[in-house]
Amino acid sequence: KQEVTQIPAALSVPEGENLVLNCSFTDSAIYNLQWFRQDPGKGLTSLLLIQSSQREQTSGRLNASLDKSSGRSTLYIAASQPGDSATYLCALSNDYKLSFGAGTTVTVRA
Amino acid sequence: DTGVSQNPRHKITKRGQNVTFRCDPISEHNRLYWYRQTLGQGPEFLTYFQNEAQLEKSRLLSDRFSAERPKGSFSTLEIQRTEQGDSAMYLCASSPLRAGGYNEQFFGPGTRLTVL
């Protein structure tokens, strides 16, 4: 069974600081990894998808890396803004099923 | 808006009642998924469909739960004889069926169920 861990559970930073969010997993036999954003009481918004054969993906201020050998992924958010405040979840796919971590709740202070 | 939609957005019911939720996926997506999320946790997989066929069910999906996807379009999730432990956010997602691990899942806004 895939176990996904996200540490820390919560993070508070001043505006402008770079964010580093960590995700670790136990089973490297994955199809892909997705990072999601979730605002309170809302659904999930897909941020980035990294296929199993890829090492990283970038979208604007977001960059995600994948290291299957060590069972880790990292999401970097550059120059954080108050609008980045949300919970960020990583999820590993076995082709159809996503296994999620519990998320990191980020607060960006103005 | 061509995203995943779910109805209702909120449902309050009394213990023992039956409830039904609906999900409309992105129109060209073959796959449809149901997840359940409780407070402070990540979503947990319940079941998924490829077109109209239900291909996998989690052990979390007790016999009080049933899901359908008639004609491979929208899907319904029914919970019979609801219990307080069923209170959660029920999320629906859809994805295309593509080779090479690029089955990006897109989520709807969820249905929040409260069982009194």
Coordinates of C-alpha atoms in Angstrom, one line a residue:
Chain A
K1 CA 0.0 0.0 0.0
Q2 CA 1.3 3.4 -0.9
E3 CA 2.0 5.7 2.1
V4 CA 2.4 9.4 1.4
T5 CA 3.7 11.8 4.0
Q6 CA 3.8 15.6 3.9
I7 CA 6.0 17.5 6.3
P8 CA 5.5 20.1 7.8
A9 CA 1.7 19.9 8.3
A10 CA 1.6 23.7 8.5
L11 CA 3.9 26.6 7.4
S12 CA 3.7 30.4 7.9
V13 CA 6.0 32.7 5.9
P14 CA 6.2 36.4 5.2
E15 CA 5.2 37.6 1.7
G16 CA 8.0 37.3 -0.8
E17 CA 9.7 34.3 0.8
N18 CA 10.2 31.2 -1.3
L19 CA 8.2 28.2 -0.2
V20 CA 9.5 24.6 -0.1
L21 CA 6.9 21.9 0.4
N22 CA 8.0 18.2 0.8
C23 CA 6.3 15.0 -0.1
S24 CA 7.7 11.5 0.6
F25 CA 6.2 8.2 -0.6
T26 CA 7.0 4.5 0.0
D27 CA 6.3 2.8 -3.3
S28 CA 8.3 4.1 -6.3
A29 CA 6.2 2.1 -8.8
I30 CA 4.1 5.0 -9.8
Y31 CA 2.5 6.3 -13.0
N32 CA 2.7 10.0 -12.1
L33 CA 2.6 12.5 -9.2
Q34 CA 0.3 15.4 -9.0
W35 CA 0.4 18.5 -6.8
F36 CA -2.9 20.1 -5.9
R37 CA -4.1 23.2 -4.1
Q38 CA -7.1 23.2 -1.9
D39 CA -8.8 26.3 -0.5
P40 CA -10.9 25.9 2.7
G41 CA -14.1 24.0 2.0
K42 CA -13.4 23.8 -1.7
G43 CA -12.4 21.1 -4.2
L44 CA -8.9 20.5 -5.5
T45 CA -7.1 22.4 -8.2
S46 CA -4.4 20.6 -10.1
L47 CA -1.2 22.5 -10.1
L48 CA 1.4 20.3 -11.8
L49 CA 1.7 16.7 -13.0
I50 CA 5.0 14.9 -13.2
Q51 CA 5.1 11.7 -15.2
S52 CA 7.1 8.8 -13.8
S53 CA 9.8 9.2 -16.4
Q54 CA 10.2 13.0 -15.7
R55 CA 12.4 14.7 -13.1
E56 CA 10.6 18.0 -12.8
Q57 CA 7.8 20.3 -14.1
T58 CA 7.5 24.0 -14.1
S59 CA 4.5 26.4 -14.3
G60 CA 5.0 30.1 -13.7
R61 CA 6.3 30.5 -10.1
L62 CA 5.8 26.8 -9.4
N63 CA 8.4 24.1 -9.8
A64 CA 8.0 20.5 -8.8
S65 CA 10.7 17.8 -8.7
L66 CA 10.5 14.0 -8.5
D67 CA 13.1 11.6 -7.2
K68 CA 11.7 8.1 -7.4
S69 CA 14.9 6.5 -6.0
S70 CA 14.6 8.4 -2.8
G71 CA 10.8 8.4 -2.8
R72 CA 10.6 12.2 -2.6
S73 CA 9.0 15.1 -4.4
T74 CA 9.4 18.8 -3.7
L75 CA 7.1 21.7 -4.7
Y76 CA 8.8 25.1 -4.8
I77 CA 6.8 28.3 -5.0
A78 CA 8.9 31.4 -5.7
A79 CA 8.2 34.8 -4.3
S80 CA 5.1 33.8 -2.2
Q81 CA 2.0 36.0 -2.1
P82 CA -0.9 36.2 0.3
G83 CA -3.0 34.6 -2.4
D84 CA -0.8 31.5 -2.2
S85 CA -2.3 30.7 1.2
A86 CA -4.0 27.3 0.9
T87 CA -3.4 23.6 1.6
Y88 CA -1.1 21.9 -0.8
L89 CA -1.5 18.1 -1.4
C90 CA 0.6 15.7 -3.3
A91 CA -0.8 12.5 -4.8
L92 CA 0.8 9.5 -6.4
S93 CA -1.0 7.6 -9.1
N94 CA -0.9 3.8 -9.8
D95 CA -2.7 4.5 -13.1
Y96 CA -6.2 5.1 -11.8
K97 CA -6.0 5.6 -8.0
L98 CA -4.5 8.6 -6.4
S99 CA -3.0 8.2 -3.0
F100 CA -2.8 11.5 -1.1
G101 CA -0.8 12.9 1.7
A102 CA -2.6 14.9 4.4
G103 CA -1.3 18.2 3.0
T104 CA 0.7 21.2 4.1
T105 CA -1.3 24.3 5.1
V106 CA 0.5 27.4 4.0
T107 CA -0.1 30.9 5.3
V108 CA 1.6 33.8 3.6
R109 CA 1.6 36.9 5.8
A110 CA 1.3 40.3 4.1
Chain B
D1 CA -17.6 26.3 -17.6
T2 CA -16.4 23.0 -18.8
G3 CA -15.0 21.7 -15.5
V4 CA -16.3 18.9 -13.3
S5 CA -19.6 19.8 -11.6
Q6 CA -21.2 18.2 -8.5
N7 CA -24.6 18.5 -7.0
P8 CA -25.7 19.3 -4.4
R9 CA -22.9 21.3 -2.9
H10 CA -24.1 20.7 0.6
K11 CA -26.4 18.1 2.1
I12 CA -27.6 17.8 5.6
T13 CA -29.5 14.6 6.5
K14 CA -30.6 12.7 9.5
R15 CA -29.0 9.4 10.4
G16 CA -30.7 6.5 8.7
Q17 CA -31.8 8.5 5.6
N18 CA -30.6 7.8 2.1
V19 CA -28.7 10.4 0.1
T20 CA -27.7 10.6 -3.6
F21 CA -25.0 12.8 -5.1
R22 CA -24.4 13.6 -8.8
C23 CA -21.2 14.2 -10.7
D24 CA -20.9 15.5 -14.2
P25 CA -17.4 15.0 -15.6
I26 CA -15.6 16.9 -18.3
S27 CA -17.3 15.7 -21.4
E28 CA -14.5 14.0 -23.2
H29 CA -13.1 12.2 -20.2
N30 CA -13.5 8.4 -20.1
R31 CA -12.6 7.9 -16.5
L32 CA -14.6 9.1 -13.5
Y33 CA -13.5 8.8 -9.8
W34 CA -15.1 9.2 -6.4
Y35 CA -13.1 10.1 -3.3
R36 CA -14.0 10.9 0.3
Q37 CA -12.2 13.5 2.4
T38 CA -12.6 14.0 6.1
L39 CA -11.3 17.1 8.0
G40 CA -7.6 17.5 8.1
Q41 CA -6.9 14.5 5.8
G42 CA -6.2 14.0 2.2
P43 CA -8.9 12.4 -0.1
E44 CA -9.3 8.7 0.0
F45 CA -10.2 6.7 -3.1
L46 CA -13.6 5.1 -3.2
T47 CA -14.2 3.8 -6.7
Y48 CA -13.7 4.6 -10.4
F49 CA -15.4 4.0 -13.8
Q50 CA -14.0 3.7 -17.2
N51 CA -16.8 4.7 -19.5
E52 CA -19.9 2.9 -17.9
A53 CA -17.9 0.0 -16.3
Q54 CA -17.1 0.2 -12.6
L55 CA -13.6 -1.3 -12.5
E56 CA -12.4 -0.9 -8.9
K57 CA -14.0 -0.4 -5.5
S58 CA -12.1 0.4 -2.3
R59 CA -12.8 -1.6 0.8
L60 CA -14.0 1.8 2.2
L61 CA -17.0 1.4 0.0
S62 CA -19.3 -0.6 2.3
D63 CA -22.4 -2.3 1.0
R64 CA -24.4 0.8 2.0
F65 CA -22.6 2.7 -0.8
S66 CA -23.4 2.2 -4.5
A67 CA -22.2 4.1 -7.5
E68 CA -23.4 4.1 -11.1
R69 CA -22.4 5.7 -14.4
P70 CA -25.1 5.0 -16.9
K71 CA -24.1 5.4 -20.5
G72 CA -20.7 6.5 -19.4
S73 CA -21.7 10.1 -18.8
F74 CA -22.7 11.5 -15.4
S75 CA -22.3 9.4 -12.2
T76 CA -24.3 9.0 -9.0
L77 CA -23.1 8.0 -5.6
E78 CA -25.8 6.8 -3.2
I79 CA -25.4 6.2 0.5
Q80 CA -28.2 4.1 2.2
R81 CA -29.0 4.2 5.9
T82 CA -26.5 7.1 6.5
E83 CA -24.4 7.1 9.7
Q84 CA -22.7 10.0 11.4
G85 CA -19.3 8.5 10.3
D86 CA -20.4 9.2 6.7
S87 CA -20.1 12.9 7.3
A88 CA -17.3 14.1 4.9
M89 CA -16.6 15.9 1.7
Y90 CA -17.4 13.6 -1.3
L91 CA -15.2 14.6 -4.3
C92 CA -15.6 13.5 -7.9
A93 CA -12.8 13.7 -10.5
S94 CA -12.4 12.8 -14.1
S95 CA -9.5 12.2 -16.5
P96 CA -8.9 11.2 -20.1
L97 CA -7.6 7.7 -20.8
R98 CA -4.1 8.3 -22.1
A99 CA -1.0 6.1 -22.3
G100 CA 2.3 7.0 -20.6
G101 CA 1.0 8.1 -17.2
Y102 CA -0.6 11.3 -18.3
N103 CA -4.0 10.7 -16.8
E104 CA -4.3 14.0 -15.0
Q105 CA -7.3 14.0 -12.7
F106 CA -9.5 17.1 -12.5
F107 CA -11.7 17.5 -9.5
G108 CA -15.1 19.0 -8.9
P109 CA -16.0 21.3 -6.0
G110 CA -17.3 18.5 -3.9
T111 CA -20.4 17.7 -1.9
R112 CA -20.2 18.2 1.8
L113 CA -22.4 15.7 3.7
T114 CA -23.4 16.3 7.3
V115 CA -25.3 13.5 9.0
L116 CA -27.1 14.5 12.2

